[in-house]
Amino acid sequence: MNSDASVKWQLFMDSARKRVSTGSTLALRGTLTRLTGLVLEASGIRVPVGSQCLVTMKAQTPVLAEVVGFSNDRAFLMPAGDVHGLSSGASVEPAAAYVAVPRLGERRQTERISGYATLRLPLGDGLLGRVVDAQGAPMDRRGPIEDVTAVPLDRQPINAMDRAPVRETLDTGVRAINALLTIGRGQRIGLFAGSGVGKSVLLGMMARYTKADVIVVGLIGERGREVKEFIEDILGDDGRARSVVVAAPGDAPPLLRMQGAAYATAIAESFRDKGKHVLLLMDSLTRYAMAQREIALAIGEPPATKGYPPSCFAKLPQLVERSGNGLHGVGSITAFYTVLSEGDDQQDPIADAARAILDGHIVLSRALAESGHFPAIDIEQSASRVMHNVVPQQHFEMARRFRAINSRYEKGRDLVQIGAYVGGSDPALDEAIQLHDDMARFLQQDMLEASTLDASVCAMAKALDHEEAVA
């Protein structure tokens, strides 16, 4: 009996130590004391940043909110839903910690992180062909999503020394990009454009024609009308079959817009970890930064550059660095992030910060778009920082010559148009004038037309009047 009592006592003590180590099991509850703009302020509750809470009032559906900051004994929460109807005195308590649903034949396991609920969203092959919101709920009215597992959204970044360098080309199906801005598998590219110059159409072309196993599209902060149009008109049935679309429209709370970008990246990471080559299209990185700005300013962070607080510029690399090649070259994420340039200003603070942390930038010109030149890629202002590592020397030199001739024509365009230039006075400009029409036709492409990498290089050689193309 003494031996049995000792064993039971030891089991009890082990269980008590485990409960203490995982956090208090006492129910915590606070009170909503203030609602200013976008932020809820609660007193009497101490929960870590990033944990999920429920704000409850009688006869109303609880509002899910995430802790985004604190000051002394006050917690600042950002709601993930509509706060209409909340008033002072509402109950604020931590959401229940996640409990994994056991499968047949498996032991029941409970995951608790410091005793508080952390955000977990569905990941898996069941997301292919589906359209979901920032919380993983289906938006396409095609029933529940199966073959997925709830996984924490926060993931540890890959050690930079464990990543494989960018060494393989990626065929995007867009002639100008393939030939002059060749993309490497695992590269991160910024698509810089103002509003209405064709960035969504260009994204759709890459989604249709890029050679990738899985395509993940994050529509962050876009107009609700554009979500369905992008899926049905631009992405198409073929592109949608191998795609996952995460939509967080502009009318969604800022927390959900940020969460949508992180969720799209997490989905891409999950497929990359399975050894697949993923194309991540995020529209747009600027709206992600704007959502962070709304949250940061609402909780009192001071603005630094044109209204953007310092946390915005810290969040951008944290999101972007999650893309790229996987561990030891297994799987990859090639990412295109659209960056909105306010007033077509390329020195916009978010555009300038994104240009510094990305592996290249493609600039769309409003002047080209207004003249009917599509895709409106400004070759002079665009660059791929890994092109010299992924293409043969002959291809690289041909692209360099194409850029030089195009630049020479642009510098002498005004003289030619007003008739002030006399032929023969500048041999370089004479050559540019002679080749301009062929080069302009090469740079234009219909959205329903695909051009392979080899075909793009051959077309560039023909536009430059080369006798031989790159093998």
Short mmCIF file of C-alpha atoms in Angstrom, two decimals, residues 104-377:
data_model
loop_
_atom_site.label_atom_id
_atom_site.label_comp_id
_atom_site.label_asym_id
_atom_site.label_seq_id
_atom_site.Cartn_x
_atom_site.Cartn_y
_atom_site.Cartn_z
CA LEU A 104 -8.68 7.09 -35.13
CA GLY A 105 -6.02 5.04 -33.35
CA GLU A 106 -4.05 8.07 -32.12
CA ARG A 107 -3.73 9.36 -28.60
CA ARG A 108 -5.39 12.65 -27.82
CA GLN A 109 -2.86 15.48 -27.63
CA THR A 110 -3.33 19.01 -26.40
CA GLU A 111 -1.04 21.81 -27.48
CA ARG A 112 -0.76 24.77 -25.17
CA ILE A 113 1.64 27.62 -25.67
CA SER A 114 2.11 29.40 -22.33
CA GLY A 115 -1.50 28.53 -21.55
CA TYR A 116 -2.88 30.91 -24.20
CA ALA A 117 -4.41 30.39 -27.60
CA THR A 118 -2.21 31.22 -30.59
CA LEU A 119 -3.38 31.66 -34.13
CA ARG A 120 -3.63 28.39 -36.08
CA LEU A 121 -4.86 28.20 -39.68
CA PRO A 122 -5.47 25.29 -42.07
CA LEU A 123 -2.60 24.17 -44.32
CA GLY A 124 -2.46 21.24 -46.72
CA ASP A 125 -3.23 19.92 -50.18
CA GLY A 126 -6.95 20.46 -49.64
CA LEU A 127 -6.43 24.20 -50.24
CA LEU A 128 -5.57 23.69 -53.91
CA GLY A 129 -8.23 25.18 -56.15
CA ARG A 130 -9.90 26.98 -53.24
CA VAL A 131 -10.45 30.61 -52.29
CA VAL A 132 -10.16 31.37 -48.57
CA ASP A 133 -10.19 34.45 -46.39
CA ALA A 134 -7.50 35.54 -43.95
CA GLN A 135 -8.86 33.19 -41.28
CA GLY A 136 -8.85 30.11 -43.52
CA ALA A 137 -12.62 30.05 -44.09
CA PRO A 138 -13.75 29.15 -47.63
CA MET A 139 -15.17 32.00 -49.72
CA ASP A 140 -15.97 30.07 -52.91
CA ARG A 141 -19.13 28.36 -51.60
CA ARG A 142 -17.75 24.93 -52.50
CA GLY A 143 -18.21 23.36 -49.10
CA PRO A 144 -15.78 22.79 -46.25
CA ILE A 145 -12.08 22.34 -46.90
CA GLU A 146 -10.79 18.81 -46.36
CA ASP A 147 -7.32 17.29 -46.13
CA VAL A 148 -5.89 20.18 -44.12
CA THR A 149 -4.28 20.51 -40.71
CA ALA A 150 -4.43 23.48 -38.35
CA VAL A 151 -0.88 24.78 -37.93
CA PRO A 152 0.48 27.82 -36.04
CA LEU A 153 0.89 30.80 -38.34
CA ASP A 154 4.20 31.92 -36.83
CA ARG A 155 7.14 30.01 -38.30
CA GLN A 156 10.85 30.15 -37.62
CA PRO A 157 12.87 31.70 -40.48
CA ILE A 158 15.33 29.51 -42.37
CA ASN A 159 18.99 29.99 -41.57
CA ALA A 160 20.54 31.97 -44.41
CA MET A 161 23.42 29.48 -44.66
CA ASP A 162 20.99 26.60 -45.20
CA ARG A 163 19.39 28.17 -48.28
CA ALA A 164 20.52 27.15 -51.75
CA PRO A 165 21.62 30.09 -53.96
CA VAL A 166 19.51 31.10 -56.95
CA ARG A 167 20.97 29.22 -59.91
CA GLU A 168 18.04 28.02 -62.07
CA THR A 169 15.97 30.08 -64.48
CA LEU A 170 12.21 30.34 -64.15
CA ASP A 171 10.07 30.65 -67.27
CA THR A 172 7.34 33.22 -66.59
CA GLY A 173 5.78 33.13 -70.07
CA VAL A 174 6.24 36.92 -70.43
CA ARG A 175 8.66 37.75 -73.27
CA ALA A 176 10.14 40.97 -71.89
CA ILE A 177 10.75 39.42 -68.46
CA ASN A 178 12.20 36.17 -69.81
CA ALA A 179 14.65 37.91 -72.13
CA LEU A 180 15.63 41.12 -70.34
CA LEU A 181 14.77 40.54 -66.66
CA THR A 182 15.30 36.79 -66.39
CA ILE A 183 13.94 35.44 -63.12
CA GLY A 184 15.69 32.77 -61.07
CA ARG A 185 13.84 30.08 -59.16
CA GLY A 186 13.64 31.26 -55.56
CA GLN A 187 14.01 34.96 -56.40
CA ARG A 188 11.91 37.72 -54.84
CA ILE A 189 10.81 40.45 -57.23
CA GLY A 190 8.94 43.71 -56.71
CA LEU A 191 6.37 44.82 -59.28
CA PHE A 192 6.29 48.62 -58.93
CA ALA A 193 3.31 50.37 -60.43
CA GLY A 194 0.77 53.09 -59.90
CA SER A 195 -2.94 52.38 -60.07
CA GLY A 196 -4.44 51.28 -63.39
CA VAL A 197 -1.31 50.44 -65.39
CA GLY A 198 -1.90 46.70 -65.78
CA LYS A 199 -0.18 45.07 -62.81
CA SER A 200 -3.07 42.67 -62.14
CA VAL A 201 -3.10 41.53 -65.78
CA LEU A 202 0.65 40.96 -65.66
CA LEU A 203 0.26 38.93 -62.47
CA GLY A 204 -2.44 36.88 -64.17
CA MET A 205 -0.17 36.18 -67.14
CA MET A 206 2.56 34.92 -64.83
CA ALA A 207 0.05 32.83 -62.88
CA ARG A 208 -1.12 31.17 -66.09
CA TYR A 209 2.19 30.59 -67.82
CA THR A 210 4.86 30.27 -65.13
CA LYS A 211 6.29 26.77 -64.72
CA ALA A 212 5.50 26.10 -61.07
CA ASP A 213 3.94 23.21 -59.16
CA VAL A 214 1.74 25.41 -56.96
CA ILE A 215 0.61 29.03 -57.21
CA VAL A 216 -0.37 30.98 -54.08
CA VAL A 217 -2.12 34.31 -54.65
CA GLY A 218 -2.52 36.81 -51.84
CA LEU A 219 -5.01 39.59 -52.64
CA ILE A 220 -4.35 41.97 -49.77
CA GLY A 221 -6.31 45.19 -49.42
CA GLU A 222 -7.69 45.07 -52.96
CA ARG A 223 -11.19 46.12 -53.99
CA GLY A 224 -13.74 43.38 -53.44
CA ARG A 225 -14.81 43.54 -57.08
CA GLU A 226 -11.27 42.71 -58.23
CA VAL A 227 -11.11 39.48 -56.23
CA LYS A 228 -13.67 37.60 -58.32
CA GLU A 229 -12.51 39.22 -61.55
CA PHE A 230 -8.92 38.15 -60.93
CA ILE A 231 -9.97 34.58 -60.21
CA GLU A 232 -12.42 34.12 -63.09
CA ASP A 233 -11.11 36.42 -65.84
CA ILE A 234 -7.36 36.60 -65.24
CA LEU A 235 -6.41 33.42 -63.40
CA GLY A 236 -8.73 31.18 -65.40
CA ASP A 237 -9.73 27.56 -64.80
CA ASP A 238 -6.31 26.12 -65.65
CA GLY A 239 -4.48 28.47 -63.33
CA ARG A 240 -7.01 28.07 -60.54
CA ALA A 241 -6.69 24.26 -60.47
CA ARG A 242 -3.14 24.50 -59.11
CA SER A 243 -3.66 27.69 -57.11
CA VAL A 244 -4.63 28.79 -53.64
CA VAL A 245 -6.15 32.27 -53.35
CA VAL A 246 -6.14 34.13 -50.03
CA ALA A 247 -8.37 37.22 -50.16
CA ALA A 248 -8.39 39.99 -47.57
CA PRO A 249 -10.23 42.89 -49.32
CA GLY A 250 -9.77 46.52 -48.46
CA ASP A 251 -12.86 46.59 -46.23
CA ALA A 252 -11.38 43.92 -43.92
CA PRO A 253 -9.93 45.08 -40.57
CA PRO A 254 -6.20 45.89 -40.70
CA LEU A 255 -5.41 42.87 -38.53
CA LEU A 256 -6.97 40.55 -41.13
CA ARG A 257 -5.15 42.26 -43.99
CA MET A 258 -1.81 41.64 -42.27
CA GLN A 259 -2.91 38.15 -41.32
CA GLY A 260 -3.87 37.42 -44.94
CA ALA A 261 -0.35 38.23 -46.17
CA ALA A 262 1.21 36.07 -43.46
CA TYR A 263 -1.26 33.25 -44.21
CA ALA A 264 -0.50 33.29 -47.95
CA THR A 265 3.21 33.11 -47.14
CA ALA A 266 2.64 30.24 -44.69
CA ILE A 267 0.70 28.30 -47.35
CA ALA A 268 3.58 28.78 -49.80
CA GLU A 269 6.04 27.64 -47.12
CA SER A 270 4.04 24.48 -46.42
CA PHE A 271 4.14 23.44 -50.09
CA ARG A 272 7.83 24.37 -50.35
CA ASP A 273 8.58 22.12 -47.38
CA LYS A 274 7.08 19.26 -49.38
CA GLY A 275 9.66 19.83 -52.11
CA LYS A 276 7.40 21.72 -54.52
CA HIS A 277 8.27 24.78 -56.55
CA VAL A 278 5.85 27.54 -55.55
CA LEU A 279 4.98 30.83 -57.22
CA LEU A 280 3.79 33.40 -54.68
CA LEU A 281 1.94 36.43 -56.06
CA MET A 282 1.08 39.07 -53.46
CA ASP A 283 -0.96 42.12 -54.38
CA SER A 284 0.04 44.25 -52.64
CA LEU A 285 2.96 44.74 -50.26
CA THR A 286 2.03 48.39 -49.86
CA ARG A 287 -1.43 47.56 -48.50
CA TYR A 288 0.25 45.20 -46.01
CA ALA A 289 2.42 48.10 -44.82
CA MET A 290 -0.62 50.38 -44.67
CA ALA A 291 -2.43 47.88 -42.44
CA GLN A 292 0.56 47.81 -40.09
CA ARG A 293 0.61 51.62 -40.14
CA GLU A 294 -3.05 51.72 -39.08
CA ILE A 295 -2.39 49.37 -36.18
CA ALA A 296 0.83 51.06 -35.06
CA LEU A 297 -0.60 54.58 -35.13
CA ALA A 298 -3.75 53.44 -33.33
CA ILE A 299 -1.76 52.12 -30.35
CA GLY A 300 0.34 55.28 -30.15
CA GLU A 301 3.53 54.55 -32.13
CA PRO A 302 4.93 57.83 -33.50
CA PRO A 303 5.12 58.30 -37.30
CA ALA A 304 8.59 58.47 -38.80
CA THR A 305 8.57 58.80 -42.62
CA LYS A 306 5.52 60.25 -44.38
CA GLY A 307 3.23 58.88 -41.69
CA TYR A 308 4.78 55.40 -41.57
CA PRO A 309 6.02 54.37 -38.09
CA PRO A 310 9.30 52.41 -37.73
CA SER A 311 7.49 49.09 -37.19
CA CYS A 312 6.26 49.17 -40.82
CA PHE A 313 9.81 49.06 -42.14
CA ALA A 314 10.67 46.28 -39.67
CA LYS A 315 7.70 44.14 -40.73
CA LEU A 316 8.50 44.18 -44.47
CA PRO A 317 11.74 42.15 -44.36
CA GLN A 318 10.22 39.75 -41.82
CA LEU A 319 7.54 38.88 -44.37
CA VAL A 320 9.70 38.92 -47.50
CA GLU A 321 12.58 36.87 -46.07
CA ARG A 322 10.27 33.90 -45.58
CA SER A 323 10.23 33.38 -49.36
CA GLY A 324 13.10 31.96 -51.39
CA ASN A 325 14.70 28.54 -51.75
CA GLY A 326 14.06 25.90 -49.11
CA LEU A 327 16.42 23.99 -46.85
CA HIS A 328 19.41 22.66 -48.80
CA GLY A 329 17.72 23.32 -52.13
CA VAL A 330 14.56 21.26 -51.43
CA GLY A 331 11.59 23.22 -52.80
CA SER A 332 11.44 26.93 -53.56
CA ILE A 333 9.20 30.00 -53.39
CA THR A 334 9.57 32.50 -56.21
CA ALA A 335 7.69 35.59 -55.06
CA PHE A 336 6.30 38.62 -56.88
CA TYR A 337 5.20 41.47 -54.62
CA THR A 338 3.32 44.40 -56.13
CA VAL A 339 4.28 47.77 -54.69
CA LEU A 340 1.97 50.74 -55.25
CA SER A 341 3.78 53.97 -56.05
CA GLU A 342 1.67 56.89 -54.84
CA GLY A 343 1.44 59.37 -57.68
CA ASP A 344 3.86 57.19 -59.67
CA ASP A 345 6.59 58.35 -57.27
CA GLN A 346 9.35 55.74 -57.22
CA GLN A 347 10.79 57.41 -54.08
CA ASP A 348 7.72 56.59 -52.02
CA PRO A 349 9.01 55.31 -48.62
CA ILE A 350 7.50 51.85 -48.96
CA ALA A 351 8.66 51.55 -52.58
CA ASP A 352 12.15 52.62 -51.58
CA ALA A 353 12.26 50.17 -48.66
CA ALA A 354 10.92 47.31 -50.79
CA ARG A 355 13.48 47.98 -53.53
CA ALA A 356 16.25 47.56 -50.95
CA ILE A 357 15.09 44.21 -49.57
CA LEU A 358 13.99 42.50 -52.81
CA ASP A 359 16.13 40.72 -55.41
CA GLY A 360 15.00 42.90 -58.29
CA HIS A 361 12.26 45.26 -59.42
CA ILE A 362 10.01 45.53 -62.45
CA VAL A 363 8.64 49.03 -63.00
CA LEU A 364 5.44 49.61 -64.95
CA SER A 365 5.21 52.96 -66.70
CA ARG A 366 2.00 54.98 -66.90
CA ALA A 367 3.24 56.70 -70.06
CA LEU A 368 3.65 53.33 -71.80
CA ALA A 369 0.23 52.18 -70.61
CA GLU A 370 -1.43 55.35 -71.89
CA SER A 371 0.17 54.80 -75.30
CA GLY A 372 -1.29 51.28 -75.51
CA HIS A 373 2.01 49.50 -74.82
CA PHE A 374 1.29 46.37 -72.75
CA PRO A 375 2.78 45.01 -70.63
CA ALA A 376 3.93 48.52 -69.74
CA ILE A 377 7.36 47.44 -68.46
#
